[in-house]
Coordinates of C-alpha atoms in Angstrom, one line a residue:
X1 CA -41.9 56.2 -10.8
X2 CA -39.3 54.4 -8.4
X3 CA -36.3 55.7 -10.7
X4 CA -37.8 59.4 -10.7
X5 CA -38.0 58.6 -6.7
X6 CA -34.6 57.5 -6.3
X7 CA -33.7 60.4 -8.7
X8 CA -35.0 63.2 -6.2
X9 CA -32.8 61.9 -3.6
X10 CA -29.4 62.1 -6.0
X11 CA -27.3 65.4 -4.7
X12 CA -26.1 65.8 -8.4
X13 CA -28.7 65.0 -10.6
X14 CA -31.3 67.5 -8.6
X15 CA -29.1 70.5 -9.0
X16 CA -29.3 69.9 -13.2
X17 CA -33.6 68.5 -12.3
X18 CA -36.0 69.1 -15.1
X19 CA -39.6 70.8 -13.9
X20 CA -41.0 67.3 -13.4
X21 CA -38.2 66.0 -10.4
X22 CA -38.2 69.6 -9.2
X23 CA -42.3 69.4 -8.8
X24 CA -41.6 65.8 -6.5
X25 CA -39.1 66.9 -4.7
X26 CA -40.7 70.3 -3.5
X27 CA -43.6 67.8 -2.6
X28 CA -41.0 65.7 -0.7
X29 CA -39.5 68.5 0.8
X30 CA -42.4 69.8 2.0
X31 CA -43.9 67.1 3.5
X32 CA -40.9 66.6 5.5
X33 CA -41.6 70.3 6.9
X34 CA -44.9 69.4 7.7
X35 CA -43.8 65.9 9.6
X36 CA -41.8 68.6 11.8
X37 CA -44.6 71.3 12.4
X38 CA -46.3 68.3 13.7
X39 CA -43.4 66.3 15.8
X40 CA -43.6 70.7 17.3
X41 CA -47.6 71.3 17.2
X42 CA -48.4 69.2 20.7
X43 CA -45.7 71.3 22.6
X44 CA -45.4 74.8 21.1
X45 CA -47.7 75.8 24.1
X46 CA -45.0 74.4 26.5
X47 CA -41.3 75.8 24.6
X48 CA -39.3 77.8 26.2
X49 CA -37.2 80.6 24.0
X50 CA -33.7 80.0 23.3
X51 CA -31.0 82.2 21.8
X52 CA -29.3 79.4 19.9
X53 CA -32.3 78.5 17.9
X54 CA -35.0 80.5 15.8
X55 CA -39.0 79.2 16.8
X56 CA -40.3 76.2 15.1
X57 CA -43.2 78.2 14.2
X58 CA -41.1 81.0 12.5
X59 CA -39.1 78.5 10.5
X60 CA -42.1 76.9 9.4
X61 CA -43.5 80.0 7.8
X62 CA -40.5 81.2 6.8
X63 CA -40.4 78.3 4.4
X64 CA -44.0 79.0 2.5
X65 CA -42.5 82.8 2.7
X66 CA -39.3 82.4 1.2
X67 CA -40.7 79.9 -1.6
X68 CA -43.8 82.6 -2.6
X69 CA -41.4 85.3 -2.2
X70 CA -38.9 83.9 -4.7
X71 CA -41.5 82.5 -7.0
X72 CA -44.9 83.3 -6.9
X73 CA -44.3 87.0 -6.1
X74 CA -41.5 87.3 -8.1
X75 CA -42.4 89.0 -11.6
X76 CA -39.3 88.3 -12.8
X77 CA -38.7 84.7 -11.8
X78 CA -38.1 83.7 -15.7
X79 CA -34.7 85.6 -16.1
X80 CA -33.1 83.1 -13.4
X81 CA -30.0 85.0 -11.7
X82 CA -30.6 87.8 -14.3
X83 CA -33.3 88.9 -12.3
X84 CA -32.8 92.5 -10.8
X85 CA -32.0 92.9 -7.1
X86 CA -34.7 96.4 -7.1
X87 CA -37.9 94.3 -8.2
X88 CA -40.5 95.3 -6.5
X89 CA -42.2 91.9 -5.4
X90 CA -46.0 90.9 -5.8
X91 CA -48.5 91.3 -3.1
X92 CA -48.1 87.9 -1.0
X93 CA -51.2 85.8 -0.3
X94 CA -51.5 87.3 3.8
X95 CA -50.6 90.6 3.9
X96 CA -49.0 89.7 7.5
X97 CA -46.1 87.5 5.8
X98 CA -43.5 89.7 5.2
X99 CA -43.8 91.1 9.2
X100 CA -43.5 87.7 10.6
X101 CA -41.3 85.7 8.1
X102 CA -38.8 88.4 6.2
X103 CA -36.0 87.9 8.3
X104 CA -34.2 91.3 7.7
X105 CA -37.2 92.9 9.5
X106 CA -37.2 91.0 12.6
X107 CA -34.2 89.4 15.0
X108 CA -33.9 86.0 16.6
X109 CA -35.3 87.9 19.6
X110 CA -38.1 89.9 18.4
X111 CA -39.4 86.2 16.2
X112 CA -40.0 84.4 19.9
X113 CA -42.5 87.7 20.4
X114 CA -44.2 87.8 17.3
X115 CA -47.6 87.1 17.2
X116 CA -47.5 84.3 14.8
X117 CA -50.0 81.8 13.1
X118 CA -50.8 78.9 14.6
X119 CA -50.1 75.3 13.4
X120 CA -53.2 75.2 11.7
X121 CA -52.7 78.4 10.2
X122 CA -49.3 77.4 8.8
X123 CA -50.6 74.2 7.5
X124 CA -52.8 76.5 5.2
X125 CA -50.3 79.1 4.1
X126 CA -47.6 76.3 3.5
X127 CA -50.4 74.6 1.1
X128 CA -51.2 77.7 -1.3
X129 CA -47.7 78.3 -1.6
X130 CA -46.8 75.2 -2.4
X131 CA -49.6 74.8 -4.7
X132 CA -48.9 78.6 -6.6
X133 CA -45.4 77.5 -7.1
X134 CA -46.4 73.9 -8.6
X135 CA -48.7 75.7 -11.1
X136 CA -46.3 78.0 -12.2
X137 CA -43.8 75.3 -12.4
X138 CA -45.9 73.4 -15.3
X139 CA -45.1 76.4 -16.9
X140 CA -41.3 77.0 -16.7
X141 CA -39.0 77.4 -18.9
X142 CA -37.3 74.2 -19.0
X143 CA -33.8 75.9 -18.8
X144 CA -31.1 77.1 -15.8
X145 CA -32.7 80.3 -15.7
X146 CA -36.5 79.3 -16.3
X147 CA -35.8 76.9 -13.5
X148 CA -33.5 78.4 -11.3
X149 CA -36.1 79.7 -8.6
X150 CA -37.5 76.5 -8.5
X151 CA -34.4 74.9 -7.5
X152 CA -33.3 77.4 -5.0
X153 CA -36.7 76.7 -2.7
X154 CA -36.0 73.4 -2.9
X155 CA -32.7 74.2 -1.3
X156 CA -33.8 76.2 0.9
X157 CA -36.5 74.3 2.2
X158 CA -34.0 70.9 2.7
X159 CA -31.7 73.1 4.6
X160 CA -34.8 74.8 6.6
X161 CA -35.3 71.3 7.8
X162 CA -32.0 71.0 9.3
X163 CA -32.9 74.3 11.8
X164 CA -36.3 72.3 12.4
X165 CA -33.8 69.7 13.7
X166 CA -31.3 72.1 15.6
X167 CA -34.3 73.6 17.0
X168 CA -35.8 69.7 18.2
X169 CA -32.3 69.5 19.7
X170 CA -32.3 72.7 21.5
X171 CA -35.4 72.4 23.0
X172 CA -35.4 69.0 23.6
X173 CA -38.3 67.7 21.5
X174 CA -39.2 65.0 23.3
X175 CA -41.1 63.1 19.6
X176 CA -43.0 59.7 19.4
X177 CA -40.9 57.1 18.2
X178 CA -43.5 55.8 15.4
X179 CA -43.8 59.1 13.7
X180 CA -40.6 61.0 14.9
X181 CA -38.8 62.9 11.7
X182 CA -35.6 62.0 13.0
X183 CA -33.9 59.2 10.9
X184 CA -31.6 56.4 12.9
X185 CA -28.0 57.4 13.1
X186 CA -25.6 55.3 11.7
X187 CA -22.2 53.6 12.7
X188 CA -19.6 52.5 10.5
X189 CA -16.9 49.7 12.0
X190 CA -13.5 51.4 12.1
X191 CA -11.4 51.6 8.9
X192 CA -7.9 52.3 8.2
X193 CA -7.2 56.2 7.0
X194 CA -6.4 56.4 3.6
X195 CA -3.6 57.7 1.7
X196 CA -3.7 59.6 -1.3
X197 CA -0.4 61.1 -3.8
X198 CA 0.6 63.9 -4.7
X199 CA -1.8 65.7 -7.3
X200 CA -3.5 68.5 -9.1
X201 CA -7.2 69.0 -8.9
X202 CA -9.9 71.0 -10.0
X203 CA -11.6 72.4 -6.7
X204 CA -15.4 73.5 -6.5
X205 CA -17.8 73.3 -9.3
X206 CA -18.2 74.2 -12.9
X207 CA -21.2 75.9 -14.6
X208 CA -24.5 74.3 -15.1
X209 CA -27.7 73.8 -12.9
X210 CA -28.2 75.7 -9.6
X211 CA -24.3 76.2 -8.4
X212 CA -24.3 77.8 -4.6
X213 CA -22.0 81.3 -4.4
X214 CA -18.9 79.6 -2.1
X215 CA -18.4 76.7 -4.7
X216 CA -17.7 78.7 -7.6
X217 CA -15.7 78.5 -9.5
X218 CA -14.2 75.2 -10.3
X219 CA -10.6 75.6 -10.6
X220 CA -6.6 74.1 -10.2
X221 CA -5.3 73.3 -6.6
X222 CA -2.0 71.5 -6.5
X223 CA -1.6 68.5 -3.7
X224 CA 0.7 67.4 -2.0
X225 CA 0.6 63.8 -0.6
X226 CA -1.4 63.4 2.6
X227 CA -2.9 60.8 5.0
X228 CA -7.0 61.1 5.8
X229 CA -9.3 59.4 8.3
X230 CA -11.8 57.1 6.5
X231 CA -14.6 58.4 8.6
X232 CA -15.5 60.7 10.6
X233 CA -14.0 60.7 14.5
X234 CA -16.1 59.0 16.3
X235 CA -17.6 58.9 19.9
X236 CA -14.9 56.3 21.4
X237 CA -11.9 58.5 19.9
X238 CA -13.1 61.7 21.0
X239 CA -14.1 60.1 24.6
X240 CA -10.2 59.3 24.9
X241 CA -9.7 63.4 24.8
X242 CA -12.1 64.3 27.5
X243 CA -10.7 61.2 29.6
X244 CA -7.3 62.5 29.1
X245 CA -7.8 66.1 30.5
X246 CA -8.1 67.1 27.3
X247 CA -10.4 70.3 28.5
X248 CA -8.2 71.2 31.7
X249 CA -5.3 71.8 29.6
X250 CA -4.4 75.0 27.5
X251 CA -1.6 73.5 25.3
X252 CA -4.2 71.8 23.1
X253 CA -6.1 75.2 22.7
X254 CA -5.6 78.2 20.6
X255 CA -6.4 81.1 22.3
X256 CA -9.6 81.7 21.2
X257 CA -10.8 78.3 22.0
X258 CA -8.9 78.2 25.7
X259 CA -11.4 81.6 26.2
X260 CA -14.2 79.7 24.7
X261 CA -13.9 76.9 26.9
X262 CA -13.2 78.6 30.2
X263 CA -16.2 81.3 29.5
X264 CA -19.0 78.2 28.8
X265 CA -17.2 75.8 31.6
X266 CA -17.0 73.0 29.2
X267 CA -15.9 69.7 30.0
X268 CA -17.4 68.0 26.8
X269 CA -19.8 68.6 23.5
X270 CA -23.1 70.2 23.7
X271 CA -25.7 68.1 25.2
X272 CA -22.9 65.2 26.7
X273 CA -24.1 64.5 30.3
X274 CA -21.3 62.1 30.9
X275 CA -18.3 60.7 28.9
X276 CA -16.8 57.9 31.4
X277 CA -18.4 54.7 31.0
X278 CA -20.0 55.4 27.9
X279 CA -21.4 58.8 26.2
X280 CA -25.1 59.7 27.5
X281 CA -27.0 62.8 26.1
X282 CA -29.8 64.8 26.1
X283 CA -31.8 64.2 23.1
X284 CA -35.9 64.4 22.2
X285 CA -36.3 65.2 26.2
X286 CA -34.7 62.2 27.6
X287 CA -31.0 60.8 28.3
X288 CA -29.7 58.6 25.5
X289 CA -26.8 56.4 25.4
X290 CA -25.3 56.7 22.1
X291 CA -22.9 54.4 20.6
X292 CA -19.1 55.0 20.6
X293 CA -18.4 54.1 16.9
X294 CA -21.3 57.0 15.9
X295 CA -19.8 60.2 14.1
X296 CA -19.2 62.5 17.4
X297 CA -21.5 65.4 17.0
X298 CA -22.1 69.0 18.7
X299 CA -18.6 69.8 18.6
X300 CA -17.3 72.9 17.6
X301 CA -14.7 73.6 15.6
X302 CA -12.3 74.8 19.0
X303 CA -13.1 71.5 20.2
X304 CA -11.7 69.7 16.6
X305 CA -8.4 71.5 16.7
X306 CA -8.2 71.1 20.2
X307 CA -8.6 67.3 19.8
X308 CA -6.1 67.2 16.7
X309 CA -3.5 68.6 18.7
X310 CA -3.7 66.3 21.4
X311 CA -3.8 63.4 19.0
X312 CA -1.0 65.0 16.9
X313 CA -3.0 65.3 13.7
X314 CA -4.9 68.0 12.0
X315 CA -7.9 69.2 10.3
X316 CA -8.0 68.3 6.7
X317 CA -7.7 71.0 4.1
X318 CA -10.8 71.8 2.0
X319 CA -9.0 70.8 -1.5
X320 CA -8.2 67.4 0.8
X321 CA -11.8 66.5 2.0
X322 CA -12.9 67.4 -1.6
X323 CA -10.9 65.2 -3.3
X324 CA -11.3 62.4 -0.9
X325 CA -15.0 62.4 -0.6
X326 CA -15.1 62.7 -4.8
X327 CA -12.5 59.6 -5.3
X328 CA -12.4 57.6 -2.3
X329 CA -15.3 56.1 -2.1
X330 CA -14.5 52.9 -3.5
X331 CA -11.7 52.7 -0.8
X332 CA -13.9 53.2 2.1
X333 CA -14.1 57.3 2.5
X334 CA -17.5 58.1 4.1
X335 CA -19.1 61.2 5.0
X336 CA -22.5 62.0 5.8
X337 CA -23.1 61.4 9.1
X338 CA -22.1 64.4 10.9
X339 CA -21.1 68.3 8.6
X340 CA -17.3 68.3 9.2
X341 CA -15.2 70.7 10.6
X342 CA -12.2 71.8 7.5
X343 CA -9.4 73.4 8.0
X344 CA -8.8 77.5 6.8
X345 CA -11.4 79.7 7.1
X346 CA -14.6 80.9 4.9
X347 CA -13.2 82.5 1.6
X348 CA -14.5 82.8 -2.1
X349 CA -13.0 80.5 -4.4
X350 CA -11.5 82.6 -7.5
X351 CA -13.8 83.8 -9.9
X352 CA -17.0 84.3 -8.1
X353 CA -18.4 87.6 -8.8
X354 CA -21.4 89.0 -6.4
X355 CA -23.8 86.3 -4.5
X356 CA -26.3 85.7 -7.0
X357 CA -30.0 86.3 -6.1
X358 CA -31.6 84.8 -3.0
X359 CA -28.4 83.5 -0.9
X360 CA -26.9 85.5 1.5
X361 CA -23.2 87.3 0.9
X362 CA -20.5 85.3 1.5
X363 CA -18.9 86.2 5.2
X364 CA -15.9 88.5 6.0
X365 CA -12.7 86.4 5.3
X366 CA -11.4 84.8 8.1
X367 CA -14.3 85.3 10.2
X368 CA -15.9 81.7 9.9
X369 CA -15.0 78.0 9.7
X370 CA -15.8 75.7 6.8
X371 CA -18.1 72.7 7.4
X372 CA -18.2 69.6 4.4
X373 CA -20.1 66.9 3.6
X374 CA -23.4 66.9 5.6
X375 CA -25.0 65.2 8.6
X376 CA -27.7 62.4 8.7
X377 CA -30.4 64.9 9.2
X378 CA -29.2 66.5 5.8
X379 CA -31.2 65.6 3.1
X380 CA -30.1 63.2 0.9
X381 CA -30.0 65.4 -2.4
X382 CA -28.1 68.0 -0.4
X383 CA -25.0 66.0 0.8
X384 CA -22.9 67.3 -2.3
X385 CA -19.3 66.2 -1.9
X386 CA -18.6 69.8 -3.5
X387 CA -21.1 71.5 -0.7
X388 CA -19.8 73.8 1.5
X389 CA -21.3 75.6 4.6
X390 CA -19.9 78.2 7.2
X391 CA -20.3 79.2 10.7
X392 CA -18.6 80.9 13.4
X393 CA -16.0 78.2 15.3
X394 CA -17.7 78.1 18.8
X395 CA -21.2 77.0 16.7
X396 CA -22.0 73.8 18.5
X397 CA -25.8 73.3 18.1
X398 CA -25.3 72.4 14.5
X399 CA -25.1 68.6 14.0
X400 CA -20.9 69.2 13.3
X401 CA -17.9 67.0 13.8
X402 CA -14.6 66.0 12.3
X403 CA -12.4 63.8 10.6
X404 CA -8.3 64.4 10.8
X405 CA -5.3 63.7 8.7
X406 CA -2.0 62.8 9.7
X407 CA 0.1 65.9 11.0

């Protein structure tokens, strides 16, 4: 049992996982949604809407929805990625579901209006759900395709949990500290950045288990030799920026960034209060002082490049933060505590044809950033060093940061 609980935590052995991880993680997973709906439940009365963030309640359903969409009201759920886009799903369990939680009916706006369960109610639909898809899991074909709807909940659900936590953020979810769903933060004592040669490498991943659309497929970068923090830039480094002008002065700034930063008066990363003297910010409804060798977080990717320019470095290449966070380990490369900031823009890799069923299309080239690794609120098994993630470069409620290489 410890093994199989250890196991459900791995990032690569739960993208290959046989019916009987699958069935403990989805119970893990879900009772980390549940730990949320309740660090929410005493002070949905009192939250105030945001545009940054969906509702805690809608995520919450959307969860159960999405899993019994996928699975449970899905007559073709054996046939994996084969399935056909024009199914015509089952009936779900509340005949309200697919107004409330199907998110191509309803906006960020309109989900703050709707007239949705409440906590108790969510705890109930979240249960039969979960309970429909573990019974029909017992079942499964014990292959990619038998198991391939199982899988994607699972991932769907661990990065659900990450909203719940940019939503806690944005609102300021003030949680108690014996039960709160947020894990401590770690800090890693400085180390020297590492150097790697010149090299060829096979980039994204091959064939086998649940493979996400923007890493396929694996295939042959060339690299040339380059320089790479061991960590991620941390509070005390980044502090040096903001004491240095660093956001009163345009040469550090591409132009889109310089507009950014003049149009939301920043003088720092989302939620900073102060930067002299040590960084305080607003977190779970209170000013926190936060320790200046932690991974600095809330900062958008304007604010990376900005800060590599002034400290004559850059961002690293995706093929570079790939290979270092596959190989480097054993030297001291870390990632993990905050998603990282790459540099280029979203693109498919070569060879992936259509976004297979259940993620969403991969974005307009050169419309996004790329974010690695994962933060500490990302689950464990999701923190693949192949994972990718994008979002638009001023994105700053996101728990995102950096790391640099030498220029």
């Amino acid at each position: 049992m410890q093994q199989n609980v250890a196991a459900i935590h791995d990032p690569v052995r739960m993208r290959q996982a046989g019916a009987d991880l699958l069935s403990l993680a989805l119970i893990d997973a879900r009772n980390h949604t549940l730990r949320w709906l309740a660090a929410f439940e005493p002070q949905l009365p009192t939250l105030t809407p945001s545009a940054d963030v969906d509702p805690p309640l809608w995520l919450t359903g959307h969860v159960a929805w999405f899993q019994e969409y996928w699975v449970s009201r899905n007559v073709q759920r054996q046939r994996g990625e084969a399935a056909s886009g024009a199914r015509a799903p089952l009936a779900s369990i509340d005949p309200r579901a697919d107004g409330w939680f199907d998110p191509s009916v309803n906006d960020r706006v309109q989900r703050w209006r709707l007239p949705l369960p409440d906590a108790a109610g969510l705890r109930q639909y979240l249960a039969e759900t979960l309970d429909a898809t573990l019974d029909l899991l017992a079942g499964a074909e014990e292959s990619d395709a038998g198991l391939y709807v199982y899988r994607l909940a699972l991932l769907h659900e661990d990065h659900i949990g990450e909203a719940l936590a940019a939503a806690a953020q944005a609102l300021q979810l003030a949680t108690p500290a014996d039960d709160s769903p947020w894990p401590p933060r770690p800090a890693r004592a400085p180390r020297e950045p590492l150097w790697f040669g010149a090299q060829r490498f096979m980039l994204g991943s091959a064939p086998g288990g649940l493979v996400p659309p923007e890493e396929r497929w694996a295939h042959e970068v060339e690299l040339l030799e380059f320089e790479i923090d061991a960590q991620a830039v941390s509070w005390a480094r980044y502090a040096e920026f903001a004491a240095d002008g660093g956001y009163d002065d345009a040469q550090w700034w591409t132009p889109e960034g310089w507009a950014w930063v003049q149009a939301e008066a920043r003088r720092a990363p989302r939620y900073v209060e102060q930067m002299r003297q040590g960084v305080l910010v607003q977190r779970q409804g209170q000013m926190q002082r936060v320790g200046a060798a932690q991974a600095a977080v809330h900062v958008s990717r304007h604010e990376a490049q900005a800060w590599c320019r002034w400290a004559g470095r850059r961002l690293p290449t995706e093929p570079e933060w790939e290979l270092a966070a596959l190989t480097g380990a054993s030297r001291g490369f870390a990632f993990g505590d905050v998603f990282e900031w790459a540099g280029g823009t979203a693109r498919p890799w070569p060879g992936l044809e259509g976004t297979p069923p259940g993620f969403a299309p991969m974005p307009p080239a050169g419309t996004q950033g790329v974010l690695r690794g994962g933060s500490w609120l990302t689950r464990a098994r999701c923190r693949h060093p192949r994972a990718r993630r994008f979002a638009a470069p001023w994105r700053d409620e996101l728990f995102c940061g950096f790391r640099s290489c030498a220029a």
